PDB file of C-alpha atoms in Angstrom:
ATOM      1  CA  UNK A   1      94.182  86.880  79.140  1.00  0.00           C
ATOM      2  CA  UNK A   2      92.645  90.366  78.470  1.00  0.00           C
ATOM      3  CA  UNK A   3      89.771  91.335  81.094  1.00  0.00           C
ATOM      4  CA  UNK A   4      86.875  91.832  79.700  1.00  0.00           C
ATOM      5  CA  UNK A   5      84.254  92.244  82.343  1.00  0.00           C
ATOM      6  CA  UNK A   6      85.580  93.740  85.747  1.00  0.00           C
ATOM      7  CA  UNK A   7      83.342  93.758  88.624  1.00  0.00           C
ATOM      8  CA  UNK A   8      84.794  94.995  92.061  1.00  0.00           C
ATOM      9  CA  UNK A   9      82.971  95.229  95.597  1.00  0.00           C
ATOM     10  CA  UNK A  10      79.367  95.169  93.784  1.00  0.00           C
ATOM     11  CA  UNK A  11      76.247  95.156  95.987  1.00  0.00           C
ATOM     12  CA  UNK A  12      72.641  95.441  95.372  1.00  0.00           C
ATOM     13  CA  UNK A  13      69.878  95.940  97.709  1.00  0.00           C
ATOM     14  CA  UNK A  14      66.218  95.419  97.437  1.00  0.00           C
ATOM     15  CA  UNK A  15      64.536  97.203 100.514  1.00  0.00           C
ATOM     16  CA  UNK A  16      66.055  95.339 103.036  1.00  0.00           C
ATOM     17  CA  UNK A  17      67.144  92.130 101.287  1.00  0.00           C
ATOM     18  CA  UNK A  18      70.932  92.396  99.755  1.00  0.00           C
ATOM     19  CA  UNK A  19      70.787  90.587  96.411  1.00  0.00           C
ATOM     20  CA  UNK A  20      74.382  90.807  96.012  1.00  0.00           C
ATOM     21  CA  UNK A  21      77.049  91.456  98.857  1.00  0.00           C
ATOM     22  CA  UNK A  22      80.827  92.631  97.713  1.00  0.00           C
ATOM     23  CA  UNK A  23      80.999  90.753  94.844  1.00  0.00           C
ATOM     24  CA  UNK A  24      84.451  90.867  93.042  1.00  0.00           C
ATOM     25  CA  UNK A  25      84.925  89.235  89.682  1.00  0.00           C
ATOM     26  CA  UNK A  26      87.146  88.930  86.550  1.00  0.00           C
ATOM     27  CA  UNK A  27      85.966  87.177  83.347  1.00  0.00           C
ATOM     28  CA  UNK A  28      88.618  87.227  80.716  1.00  0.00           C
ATOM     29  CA  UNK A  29      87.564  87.797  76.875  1.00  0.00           C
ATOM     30  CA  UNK A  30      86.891  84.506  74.845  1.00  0.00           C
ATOM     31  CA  UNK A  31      85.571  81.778  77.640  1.00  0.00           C
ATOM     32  CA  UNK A  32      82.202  80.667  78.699  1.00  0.00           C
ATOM     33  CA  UNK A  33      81.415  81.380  81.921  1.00  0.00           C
ATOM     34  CA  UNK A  34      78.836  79.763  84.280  1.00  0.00           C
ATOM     35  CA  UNK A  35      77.475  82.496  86.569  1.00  0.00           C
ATOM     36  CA  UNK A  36      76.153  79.184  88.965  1.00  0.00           C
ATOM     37  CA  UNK A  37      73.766  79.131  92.102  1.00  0.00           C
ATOM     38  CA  UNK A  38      70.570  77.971  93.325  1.00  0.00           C
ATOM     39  CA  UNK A  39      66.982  80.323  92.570  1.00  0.00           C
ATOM     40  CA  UNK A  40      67.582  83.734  94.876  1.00  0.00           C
ATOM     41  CA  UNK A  41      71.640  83.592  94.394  1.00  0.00           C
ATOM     42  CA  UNK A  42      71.944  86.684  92.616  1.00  0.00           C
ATOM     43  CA  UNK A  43      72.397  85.458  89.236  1.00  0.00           C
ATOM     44  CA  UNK A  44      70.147  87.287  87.660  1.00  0.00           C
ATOM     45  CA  UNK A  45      70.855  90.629  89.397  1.00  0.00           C
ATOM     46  CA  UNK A  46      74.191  90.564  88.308  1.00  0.00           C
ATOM     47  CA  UNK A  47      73.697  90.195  84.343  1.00  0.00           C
ATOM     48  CA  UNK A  48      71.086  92.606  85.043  1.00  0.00           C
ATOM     49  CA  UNK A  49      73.556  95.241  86.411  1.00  0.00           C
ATOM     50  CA  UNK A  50      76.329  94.106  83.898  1.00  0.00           C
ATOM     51  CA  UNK A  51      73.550  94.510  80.975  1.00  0.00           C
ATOM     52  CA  UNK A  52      72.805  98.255  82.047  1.00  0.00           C
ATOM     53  CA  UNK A  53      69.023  97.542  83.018  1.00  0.00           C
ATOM     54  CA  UNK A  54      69.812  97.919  86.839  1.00  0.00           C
ATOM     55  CA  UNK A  55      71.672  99.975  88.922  1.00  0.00           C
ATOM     56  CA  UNK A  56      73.897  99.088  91.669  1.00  0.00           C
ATOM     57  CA  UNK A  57      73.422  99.860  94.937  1.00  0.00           C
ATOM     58  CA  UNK A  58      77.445 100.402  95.101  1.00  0.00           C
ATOM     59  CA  UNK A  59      80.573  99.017  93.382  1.00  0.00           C
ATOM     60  CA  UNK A  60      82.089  99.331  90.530  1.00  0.00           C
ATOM     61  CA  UNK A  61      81.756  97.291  87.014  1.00  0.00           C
ATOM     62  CA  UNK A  62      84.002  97.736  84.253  1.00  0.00           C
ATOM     63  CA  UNK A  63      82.977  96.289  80.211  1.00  0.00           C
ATOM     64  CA  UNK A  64      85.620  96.821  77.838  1.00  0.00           C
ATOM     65  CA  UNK A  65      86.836  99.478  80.094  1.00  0.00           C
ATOM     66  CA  UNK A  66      83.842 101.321  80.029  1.00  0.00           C
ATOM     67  CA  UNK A  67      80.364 101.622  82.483  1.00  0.00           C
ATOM     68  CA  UNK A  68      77.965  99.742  81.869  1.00  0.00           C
ATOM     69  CA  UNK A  69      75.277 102.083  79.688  1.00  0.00           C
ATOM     70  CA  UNK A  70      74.597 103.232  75.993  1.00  0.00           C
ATOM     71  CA  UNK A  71      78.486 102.400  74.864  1.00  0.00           C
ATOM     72  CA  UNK A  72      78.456  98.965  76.162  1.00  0.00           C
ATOM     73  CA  UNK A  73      74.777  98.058  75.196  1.00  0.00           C
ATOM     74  CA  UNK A  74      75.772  98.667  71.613  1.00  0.00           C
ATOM     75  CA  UNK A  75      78.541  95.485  72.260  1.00  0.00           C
ATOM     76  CA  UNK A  76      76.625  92.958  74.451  1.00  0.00           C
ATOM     77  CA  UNK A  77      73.458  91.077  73.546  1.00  0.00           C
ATOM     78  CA  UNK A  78      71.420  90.195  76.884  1.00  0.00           C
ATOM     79  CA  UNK A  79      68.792  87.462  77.265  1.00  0.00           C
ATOM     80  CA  UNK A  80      66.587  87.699  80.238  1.00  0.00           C
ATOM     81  CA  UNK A  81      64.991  84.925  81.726  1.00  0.00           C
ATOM     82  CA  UNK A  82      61.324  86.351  80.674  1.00  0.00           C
ATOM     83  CA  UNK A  83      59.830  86.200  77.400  1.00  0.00           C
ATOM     84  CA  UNK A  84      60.634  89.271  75.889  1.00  0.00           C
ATOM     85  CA  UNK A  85      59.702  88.675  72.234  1.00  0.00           C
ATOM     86  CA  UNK A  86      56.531  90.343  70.466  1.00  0.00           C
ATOM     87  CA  UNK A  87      53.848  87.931  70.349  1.00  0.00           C
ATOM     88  CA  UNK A  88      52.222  89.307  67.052  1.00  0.00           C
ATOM     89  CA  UNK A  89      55.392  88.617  64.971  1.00  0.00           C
ATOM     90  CA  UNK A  90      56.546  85.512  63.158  1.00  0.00           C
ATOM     91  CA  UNK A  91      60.439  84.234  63.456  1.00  0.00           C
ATOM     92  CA  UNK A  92      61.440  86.338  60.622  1.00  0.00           C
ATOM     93  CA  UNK A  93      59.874  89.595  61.371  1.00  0.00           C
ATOM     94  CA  UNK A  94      61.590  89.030  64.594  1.00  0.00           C
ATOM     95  CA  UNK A  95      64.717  88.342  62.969  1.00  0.00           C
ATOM     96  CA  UNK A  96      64.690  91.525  60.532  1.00  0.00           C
ATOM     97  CA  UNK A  97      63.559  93.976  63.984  1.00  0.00           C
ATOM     98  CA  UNK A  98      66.593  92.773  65.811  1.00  0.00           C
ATOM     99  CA  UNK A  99      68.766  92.939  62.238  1.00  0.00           C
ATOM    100  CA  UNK A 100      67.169  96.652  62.467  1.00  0.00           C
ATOM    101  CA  UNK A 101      68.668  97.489  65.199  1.00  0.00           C
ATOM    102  CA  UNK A 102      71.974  96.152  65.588  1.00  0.00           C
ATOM    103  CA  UNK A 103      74.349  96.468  62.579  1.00  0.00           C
ATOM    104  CA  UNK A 104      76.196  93.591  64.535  1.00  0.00           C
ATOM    105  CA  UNK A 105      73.592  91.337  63.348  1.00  0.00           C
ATOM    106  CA  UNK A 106      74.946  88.524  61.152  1.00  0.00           C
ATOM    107  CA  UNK A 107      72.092  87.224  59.133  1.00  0.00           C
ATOM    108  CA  UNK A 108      74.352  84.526  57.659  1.00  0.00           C
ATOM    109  CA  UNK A 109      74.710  82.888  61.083  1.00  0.00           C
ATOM    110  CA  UNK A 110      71.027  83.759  61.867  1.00  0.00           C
ATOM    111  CA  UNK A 111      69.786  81.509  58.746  1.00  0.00           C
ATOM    112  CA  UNK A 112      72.085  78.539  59.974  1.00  0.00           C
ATOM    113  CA  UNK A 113      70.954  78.878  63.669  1.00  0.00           C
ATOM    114  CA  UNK A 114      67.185  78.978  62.231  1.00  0.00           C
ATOM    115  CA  UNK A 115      67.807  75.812  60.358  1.00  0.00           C
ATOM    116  CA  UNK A 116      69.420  74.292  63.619  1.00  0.00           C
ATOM    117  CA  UNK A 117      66.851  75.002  65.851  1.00  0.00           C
ATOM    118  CA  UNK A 118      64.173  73.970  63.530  1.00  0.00           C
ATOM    119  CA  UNK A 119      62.678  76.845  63.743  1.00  0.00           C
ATOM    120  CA  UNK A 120      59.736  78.143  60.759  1.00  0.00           C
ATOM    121  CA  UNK A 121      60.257  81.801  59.529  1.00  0.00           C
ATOM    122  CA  UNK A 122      56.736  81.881  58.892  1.00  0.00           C
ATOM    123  CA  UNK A 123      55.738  80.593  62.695  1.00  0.00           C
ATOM    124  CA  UNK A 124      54.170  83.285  64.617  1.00  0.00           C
ATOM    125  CA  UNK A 125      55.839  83.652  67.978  1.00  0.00           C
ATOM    126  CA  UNK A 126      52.314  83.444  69.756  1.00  0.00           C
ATOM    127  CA  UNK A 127      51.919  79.724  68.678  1.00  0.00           C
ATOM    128  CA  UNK A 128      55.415  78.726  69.844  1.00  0.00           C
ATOM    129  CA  UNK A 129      55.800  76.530  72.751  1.00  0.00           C
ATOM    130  CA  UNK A 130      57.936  77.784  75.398  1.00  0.00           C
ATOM    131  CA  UNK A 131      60.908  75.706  74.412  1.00  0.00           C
ATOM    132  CA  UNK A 132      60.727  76.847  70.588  1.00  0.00           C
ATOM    133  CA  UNK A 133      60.593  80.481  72.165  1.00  0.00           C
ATOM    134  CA  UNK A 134      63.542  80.147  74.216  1.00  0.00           C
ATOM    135  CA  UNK A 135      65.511  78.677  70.845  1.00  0.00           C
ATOM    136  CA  UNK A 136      64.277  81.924  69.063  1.00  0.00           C
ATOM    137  CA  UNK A 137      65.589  84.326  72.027  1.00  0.00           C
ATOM    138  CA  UNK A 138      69.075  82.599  71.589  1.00  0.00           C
ATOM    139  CA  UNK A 139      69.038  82.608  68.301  1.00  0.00           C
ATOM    140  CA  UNK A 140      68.433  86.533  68.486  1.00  0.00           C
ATOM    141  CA  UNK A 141      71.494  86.956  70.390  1.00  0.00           C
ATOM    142  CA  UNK A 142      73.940  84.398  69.376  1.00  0.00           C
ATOM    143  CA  UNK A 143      73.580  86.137  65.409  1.00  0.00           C
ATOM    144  CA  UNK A 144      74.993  88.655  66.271  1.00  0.00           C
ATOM    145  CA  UNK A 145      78.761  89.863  66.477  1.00  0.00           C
ATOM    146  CA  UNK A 146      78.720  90.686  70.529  1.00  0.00           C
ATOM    147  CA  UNK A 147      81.493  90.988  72.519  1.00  0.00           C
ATOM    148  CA  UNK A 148      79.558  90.209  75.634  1.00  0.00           C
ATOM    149  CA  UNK A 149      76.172  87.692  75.805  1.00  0.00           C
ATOM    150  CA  UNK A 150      74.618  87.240  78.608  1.00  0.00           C
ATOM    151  CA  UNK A 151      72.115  84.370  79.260  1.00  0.00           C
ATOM    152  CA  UNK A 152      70.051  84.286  82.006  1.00  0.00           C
ATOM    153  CA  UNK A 153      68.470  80.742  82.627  1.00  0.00           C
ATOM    154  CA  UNK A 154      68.456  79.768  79.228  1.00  0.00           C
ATOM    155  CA  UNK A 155      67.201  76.367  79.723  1.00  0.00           C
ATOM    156  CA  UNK A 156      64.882  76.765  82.467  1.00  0.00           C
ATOM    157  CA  UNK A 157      61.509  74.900  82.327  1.00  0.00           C
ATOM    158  CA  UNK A 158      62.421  73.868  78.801  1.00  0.00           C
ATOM    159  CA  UNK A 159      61.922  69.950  77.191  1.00  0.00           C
ATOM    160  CA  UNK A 160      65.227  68.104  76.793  1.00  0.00           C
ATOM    161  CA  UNK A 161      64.964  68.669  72.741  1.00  0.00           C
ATOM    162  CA  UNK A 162      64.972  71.819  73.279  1.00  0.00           C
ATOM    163  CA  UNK A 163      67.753  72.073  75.558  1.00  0.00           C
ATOM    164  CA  UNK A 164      69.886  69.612  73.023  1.00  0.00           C
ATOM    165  CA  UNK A 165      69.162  72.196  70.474  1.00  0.00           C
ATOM    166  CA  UNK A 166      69.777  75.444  72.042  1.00  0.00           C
ATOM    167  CA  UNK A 167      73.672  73.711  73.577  1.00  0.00           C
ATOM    168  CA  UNK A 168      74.637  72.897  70.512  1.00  0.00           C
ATOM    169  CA  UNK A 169      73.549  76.840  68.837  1.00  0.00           C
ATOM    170  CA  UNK A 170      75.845  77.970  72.185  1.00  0.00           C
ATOM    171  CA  UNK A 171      78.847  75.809  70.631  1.00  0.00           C
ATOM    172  CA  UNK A 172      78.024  76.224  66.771  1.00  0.00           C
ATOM    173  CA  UNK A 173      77.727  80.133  67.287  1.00  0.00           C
ATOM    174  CA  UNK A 174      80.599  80.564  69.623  1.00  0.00           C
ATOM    175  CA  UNK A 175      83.662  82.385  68.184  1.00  0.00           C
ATOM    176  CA  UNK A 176      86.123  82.775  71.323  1.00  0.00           C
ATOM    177  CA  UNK A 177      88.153  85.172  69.479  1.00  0.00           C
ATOM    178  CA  UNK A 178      85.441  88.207  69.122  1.00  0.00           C
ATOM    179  CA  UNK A 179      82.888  87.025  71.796  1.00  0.00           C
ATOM    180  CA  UNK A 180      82.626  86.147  75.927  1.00  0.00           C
ATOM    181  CA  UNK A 181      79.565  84.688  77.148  1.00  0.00           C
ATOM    182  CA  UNK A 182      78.110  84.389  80.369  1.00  0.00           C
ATOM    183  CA  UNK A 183      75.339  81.800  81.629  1.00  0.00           C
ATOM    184  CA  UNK A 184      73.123  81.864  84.729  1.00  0.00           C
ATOM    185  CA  UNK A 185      71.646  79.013  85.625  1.00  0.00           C
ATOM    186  CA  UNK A 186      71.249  75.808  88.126  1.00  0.00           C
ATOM    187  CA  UNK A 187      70.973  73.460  85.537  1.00  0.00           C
ATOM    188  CA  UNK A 188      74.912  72.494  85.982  1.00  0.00           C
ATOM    189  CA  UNK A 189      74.705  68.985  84.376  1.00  0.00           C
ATOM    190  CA  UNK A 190      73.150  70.365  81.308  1.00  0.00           C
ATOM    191  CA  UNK A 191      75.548  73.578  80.551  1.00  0.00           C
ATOM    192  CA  UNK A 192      78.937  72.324  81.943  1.00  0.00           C
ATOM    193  CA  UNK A 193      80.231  70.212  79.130  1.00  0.00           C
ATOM    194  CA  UNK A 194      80.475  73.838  77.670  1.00  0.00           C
ATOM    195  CA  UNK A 195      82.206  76.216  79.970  1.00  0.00           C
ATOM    196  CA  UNK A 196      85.182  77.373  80.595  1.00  0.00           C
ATOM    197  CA  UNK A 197      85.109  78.520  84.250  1.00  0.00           C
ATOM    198  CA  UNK A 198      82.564  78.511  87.154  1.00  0.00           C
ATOM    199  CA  UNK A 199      81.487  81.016  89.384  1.00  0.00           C
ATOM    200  CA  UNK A 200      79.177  79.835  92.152  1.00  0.00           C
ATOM    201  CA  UNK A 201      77.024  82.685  94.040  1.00  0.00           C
ATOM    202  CA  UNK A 202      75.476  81.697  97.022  1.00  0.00           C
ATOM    203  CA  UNK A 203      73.570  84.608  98.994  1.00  0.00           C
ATOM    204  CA  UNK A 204      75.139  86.876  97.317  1.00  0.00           C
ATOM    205  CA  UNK A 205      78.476  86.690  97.278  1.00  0.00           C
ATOM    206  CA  UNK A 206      80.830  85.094  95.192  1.00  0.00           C
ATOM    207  CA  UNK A 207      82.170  81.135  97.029  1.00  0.00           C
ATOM    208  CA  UNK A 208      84.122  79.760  93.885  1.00  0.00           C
ATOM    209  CA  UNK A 209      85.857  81.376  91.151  1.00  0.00           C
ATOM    210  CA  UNK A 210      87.678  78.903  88.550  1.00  0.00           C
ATOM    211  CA  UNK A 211      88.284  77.413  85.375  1.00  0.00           C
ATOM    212  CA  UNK A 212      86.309  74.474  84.637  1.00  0.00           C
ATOM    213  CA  UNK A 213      89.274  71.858  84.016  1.00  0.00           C
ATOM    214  CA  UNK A 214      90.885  72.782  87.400  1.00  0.00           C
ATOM    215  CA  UNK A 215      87.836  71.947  88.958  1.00  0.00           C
ATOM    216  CA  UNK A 216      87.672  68.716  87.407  1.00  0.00           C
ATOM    217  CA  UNK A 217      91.435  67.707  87.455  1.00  0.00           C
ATOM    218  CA  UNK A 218      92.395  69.676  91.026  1.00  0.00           C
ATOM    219  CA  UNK A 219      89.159  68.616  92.921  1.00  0.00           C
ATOM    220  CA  UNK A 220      88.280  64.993  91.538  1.00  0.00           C
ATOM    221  CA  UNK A 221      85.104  65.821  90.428  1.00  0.00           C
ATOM    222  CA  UNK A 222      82.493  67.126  88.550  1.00  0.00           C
ATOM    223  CA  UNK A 223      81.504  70.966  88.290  1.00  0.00           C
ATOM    224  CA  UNK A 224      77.967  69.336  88.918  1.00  0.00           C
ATOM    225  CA  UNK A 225      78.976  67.219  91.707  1.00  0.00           C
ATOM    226  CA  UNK A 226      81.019  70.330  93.378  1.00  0.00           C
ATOM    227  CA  UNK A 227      78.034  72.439  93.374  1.00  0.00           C
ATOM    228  CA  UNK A 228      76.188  69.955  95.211  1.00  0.00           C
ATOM    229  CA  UNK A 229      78.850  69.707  97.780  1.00  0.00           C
ATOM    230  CA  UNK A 230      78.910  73.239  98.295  1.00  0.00           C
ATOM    231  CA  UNK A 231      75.648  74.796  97.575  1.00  0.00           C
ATOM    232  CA  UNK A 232      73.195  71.875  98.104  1.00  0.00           C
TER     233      UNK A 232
END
Protein backbone atom coordinates (compact mmCIF):
# COMPACT_ATOMS: atom_id res chain seq x y z
CA UNK A 1 0.00 0.00 0.00
CA UNK A 2 1.10 3.62 -0.82
CA UNK A 3 2.90 5.44 2.27
CA UNK A 4 1.34 8.11 3.27
CA UNK A 5 2.90 9.37 6.43
CA UNK A 6 6.74 8.54 6.81
CA UNK A 7 8.35 9.21 10.01
CA UNK A 8 12.10 8.11 10.43
CA UNK A 9 14.46 8.46 13.63
CA UNK A 10 12.06 11.34 15.12
CA UNK A 11 12.90 12.77 18.56
CA UNK A 12 11.62 15.54 20.60
CA UNK A 13 12.95 17.05 23.65
CA UNK A 14 11.45 19.20 26.27
CA UNK A 15 14.40 20.66 28.43
CA UNK A 16 15.66 17.64 29.62
CA UNK A 17 12.74 15.21 29.25
CA UNK A 18 12.75 13.31 25.62
CA UNK A 19 9.09 13.13 24.58
CA UNK A 20 9.88 11.00 21.76
CA UNK A 21 13.16 8.86 21.25
CA UNK A 22 13.99 7.49 17.45
CA UNK A 23 10.74 6.90 16.50
CA UNK A 24 10.36 5.21 13.02
CA UNK A 25 6.96 4.74 11.47
CA UNK A 26 4.98 3.95 8.26
CA UNK A 27 1.18 4.45 8.00
CA UNK A 28 -0.09 3.48 4.63
CA UNK A 29 -2.99 5.69 2.91
CA UNK A 30 -6.65 4.45 3.64
CA UNK A 31 -6.44 2.64 7.34
CA UNK A 32 -7.19 3.81 10.78
CA UNK A 33 -4.51 3.90 12.86
CA UNK A 34 -4.34 3.82 16.71
CA UNK A 35 -1.36 5.94 17.79
CA UNK A 36 -1.81 3.85 21.51
CA UNK A 37 -0.08 4.50 24.99
CA UNK A 38 -0.68 5.47 28.42
CA UNK A 39 -0.86 9.69 29.47
CA UNK A 40 3.06 10.98 28.90
CA UNK A 41 3.70 8.32 25.86
CA UNK A 42 4.22 10.76 23.29
CA UNK A 43 1.04 10.59 21.57
CA UNK A 44 0.28 13.80 21.44
CA UNK A 45 3.75 15.13 20.50
CA UNK A 46 3.78 13.18 17.58
CA UNK A 47 0.39 14.40 15.81
CA UNK A 48 1.62 17.60 16.99
CA UNK A 49 4.87 17.38 14.92
CA UNK A 50 3.03 15.48 12.04
CA UNK A 51 0.27 18.45 12.12
CA UNK A 52 3.07 21.21 11.64
CA UNK A 53 2.38 22.95 15.13
CA UNK A 54 5.75 21.59 16.61
CA UNK A 55 9.04 21.17 15.62
CA UNK A 56 11.24 18.29 16.03
CA UNK A 57 14.06 18.19 17.90
CA UNK A 58 15.59 15.84 14.96
CA UNK A 59 14.31 13.30 12.39
CA UNK A 60 12.72 13.33 9.57
CA UNK A 61 8.74 13.16 8.67
CA UNK A 62 7.49 12.77 5.33
CA UNK A 63 3.27 13.62 4.35
CA UNK A 64 2.47 12.92 0.92
CA UNK A 65 6.08 13.29 0.22
CA UNK A 66 6.29 16.57 1.47
CA UNK A 67 7.41 18.38 5.17
CA UNK A 68 5.20 18.86 7.30
CA UNK A 69 4.16 22.89 6.91
CA UNK A 70 1.81 25.20 4.77
CA UNK A 71 1.51 22.36 1.77
CA UNK A 72 0.50 19.64 4.02
CA UNK A 73 -1.76 21.74 6.42
CA UNK A 74 -3.89 22.53 3.42
CA UNK A 75 -4.50 18.31 3.23
CA UNK A 76 -4.80 17.21 6.91
CA UNK A 77 -7.45 18.28 9.42
CA UNK A 78 -5.95 18.07 13.13
CA UNK A 79 -7.96 17.82 16.36
CA UNK A 80 -6.13 18.59 19.49
CA UNK A 81 -7.04 17.31 22.66
CA UNK A 82 -8.01 21.04 23.99
CA UNK A 83 -11.01 22.87 23.22
CA UNK A 84 -10.16 24.89 20.47
CA UNK A 85 -13.57 26.15 19.28
CA UNK A 86 -14.81 29.92 19.76
CA UNK A 87 -17.03 30.07 22.60
CA UNK A 88 -19.20 33.05 21.25
CA UNK A 89 -20.34 31.07 18.15
CA UNK A 90 -23.22 28.69 17.65
CA UNK A 91 -22.69 25.13 15.66
CA UNK A 92 -23.37 26.73 12.43
CA UNK A 93 -21.32 29.80 12.54
CA UNK A 94 -18.71 27.34 13.44
CA UNK A 95 -19.51 25.26 10.63
CA UNK A 96 -19.54 28.17 7.87
CA UNK A 97 -15.77 29.62 9.58
CA UNK A 98 -14.25 26.25 9.03
CA UNK A 99 -16.31 25.95 5.40
CA UNK A 100 -14.40 29.50 5.04
CA UNK A 101 -11.42 28.29 5.20
CA UNK A 102 -11.00 25.06 3.70
CA UNK A 103 -12.49 24.57 0.18
CA UNK A 104 -12.16 20.79 1.26
CA UNK A 105 -15.09 21.31 3.37
CA UNK A 106 -18.04 19.11 2.38
CA UNK A 107 -21.12 20.69 3.78
CA UNK A 108 -23.21 17.76 2.52
CA UNK A 109 -21.44 15.40 4.94
CA UNK A 110 -21.32 18.22 7.58
CA UNK A 111 -25.36 18.40 7.63
CA UNK A 112 -25.53 14.47 8.02
CA UNK A 113 -22.80 14.39 10.77
CA UNK A 114 -24.86 17.38 12.53
CA UNK A 115 -27.97 15.32 12.39
CA UNK A 116 -25.92 12.26 13.79
CA UNK A 117 -24.49 13.82 16.56
CA UNK A 118 -27.59 15.56 17.54
CA UNK A 119 -26.16 18.47 17.46
CA UNK A 120 -28.49 22.18 17.24
CA UNK A 121 -27.16 24.71 14.59
CA UNK A 122 -28.56 27.29 16.64
CA UNK A 123 -26.66 25.97 20.07
CA UNK A 124 -24.04 28.31 21.10
CA UNK A 125 -20.80 26.49 21.71
CA UNK A 126 -20.51 28.17 25.27
CA UNK A 127 -23.60 26.18 26.53
CA UNK A 128 -22.35 22.83 25.20
CA UNK A 129 -21.29 20.23 27.54
CA UNK A 130 -17.95 18.91 27.03
CA UNK A 131 -19.11 15.78 25.29
CA UNK A 132 -21.43 17.79 22.74
CA UNK A 133 -18.15 19.93 22.16
CA UNK A 134 -15.97 17.15 21.43
CA UNK A 135 -18.88 15.80 18.76
CA UNK A 136 -18.69 19.37 17.20
CA UNK A 137 -14.67 19.30 16.94
CA UNK A 138 -15.06 15.92 15.01
CA UNK A 139 -17.59 16.90 13.15
CA UNK A 140 -15.33 19.95 11.98
CA UNK A 141 -12.80 17.66 10.76
CA UNK A 142 -14.40 14.56 9.58
CA UNK A 143 -16.53 17.14 6.80
CA UNK A 144 -14.02 17.69 5.23
CA UNK A 145 -12.15 15.96 2.20
CA UNK A 146 -8.57 15.39 4.19
CA UNK A 147 -6.12 13.18 3.27
CA UNK A 148 -4.70 13.03 6.74
CA UNK A 149 -6.95 13.50 10.28
CA UNK A 150 -5.48 13.41 13.17
CA UNK A 151 -7.33 12.91 16.52
CA UNK A 152 -5.83 13.43 19.57
CA UNK A 153 -7.84 11.86 22.56
CA UNK A 154 -11.02 12.18 21.04
CA UNK A 155 -12.96 10.52 23.67
CA UNK A 156 -11.24 11.55 26.68
CA UNK A 157 -13.35 12.55 29.76
CA UNK A 158 -16.41 12.25 27.55
CA UNK A 159 -20.06 10.34 28.67
CA UNK A 160 -20.54 6.99 26.94
CA UNK A 161 -23.39 8.72 24.55
CA UNK A 162 -21.15 10.73 23.50
CA UNK A 163 -18.50 8.40 22.75
CA UNK A 164 -21.30 6.02 20.88
CA UNK A 165 -21.95 9.01 18.81
CA UNK A 166 -18.69 10.39 17.87
CA UNK A 167 -17.47 6.16 16.79
CA UNK A 168 -20.03 5.85 14.71
CA UNK A 169 -19.32 9.77 12.81
CA UNK A 170 -15.47 8.06 12.64
CA UNK A 171 -17.11 5.02 10.59
CA UNK A 172 -20.05 6.97 8.77
CA UNK A 173 -17.46 9.71 7.59
CA UNK A 174 -14.64 7.42 6.74
CA UNK A 175 -13.86 7.06 2.99
CA UNK A 176 -10.56 4.78 2.91
CA UNK A 177 -10.03 5.62 -0.60
CA UNK A 178 -9.28 9.61 -0.22
CA UNK A 179 -8.60 9.73 3.60
CA UNK A 180 -6.01 8.10 6.52
CA UNK A 181 -6.75 8.78 9.99
CA UNK A 182 -4.85 8.61 12.97
CA UNK A 183 -6.13 8.31 16.74
CA UNK A 184 -4.32 8.93 20.04
CA UNK A 185 -5.69 7.69 22.81
CA UNK A 186 -5.74 5.02 25.90
CA UNK A 187 -9.17 4.34 25.63
CA UNK A 188 -8.32 0.92 23.56
CA UNK A 189 -11.65 -0.89 24.30
CA UNK A 190 -13.62 1.98 23.03
CA UNK A 191 -11.69 2.81 19.53
CA UNK A 192 -10.43 -0.70 18.51
CA UNK A 193 -13.47 -2.21 16.91
CA UNK A 194 -12.42 0.55 14.34
CA UNK A 195 -8.80 0.37 13.42
CA UNK A 196 -6.84 -0.99 11.21
CA UNK A 197 -3.39 -1.20 12.86
CA UNK A 198 -1.86 -0.35 16.30
CA UNK A 199 1.02 1.45 17.24
CA UNK A 200 1.83 1.37 20.95
CA UNK A 201 4.36 4.22 22.30
CA UNK A 202 5.65 3.71 25.51
CA UNK A 203 8.34 6.41 26.71
CA UNK A 204 8.80 7.41 23.68
CA UNK A 205 9.56 5.08 21.41
CA UNK A 206 7.67 3.02 19.27
CA UNK A 207 7.14 -1.13 21.10
CA UNK A 208 4.45 -2.47 18.53
CA UNK A 209 3.76 -1.72 15.06
CA UNK A 210 0.82 -3.89 13.37
CA UNK A 211 -2.32 -4.40 11.77
CA UNK A 212 -5.13 -4.90 13.99
CA UNK A 213 -6.32 -8.49 12.70
CA UNK A 214 -2.75 -9.90 13.12
CA UNK A 215 -2.87 -8.90 16.50
CA UNK A 216 -5.98 -10.57 17.12
CA UNK A 217 -5.51 -13.78 14.96
CA UNK A 218 -1.37 -14.09 15.49
CA UNK A 219 -1.41 -13.22 19.29
CA UNK A 220 -4.81 -14.73 20.67
CA UNK A 221 -6.04 -11.73 21.89
CA UNK A 222 -7.43 -8.55 22.07
CA UNK A 223 -5.66 -5.18 20.95
CA UNK A 224 -7.08 -4.13 24.48
CA UNK A 225 -5.90 -7.06 26.29
CA UNK A 226 -2.26 -6.76 24.48
CA UNK A 227 -1.84 -3.32 25.64
CA UNK A 228 -2.37 -4.34 29.05
CA UNK A 229 0.17 -7.02 28.78
CA UNK A 230 2.64 -4.77 27.50
CA UNK A 231 2.11 -1.32 28.69
CA UNK A 232 0.15 -1.86 31.96
Amino acid sequence: MEALVEVKNLAKRFGRRWALEEVNLTVPRGVICGVLGVNGAGKSTLLRILAGVQRPTRGEIRIMGSRPGRITKAHLAFVPEIDHLYPWMDVQEAMDFTASFYQDFNRERAAELQSLMQLEPSACISTLSRGFRARLKLLLAMSRDAALILLDEPLSGIDPISCRKIIAAIIQAYRPAHSTILIATHLIGEIEPVLDRVVFLHRGRVVLDEEAEVVRAARGRSVEDLFREVLA
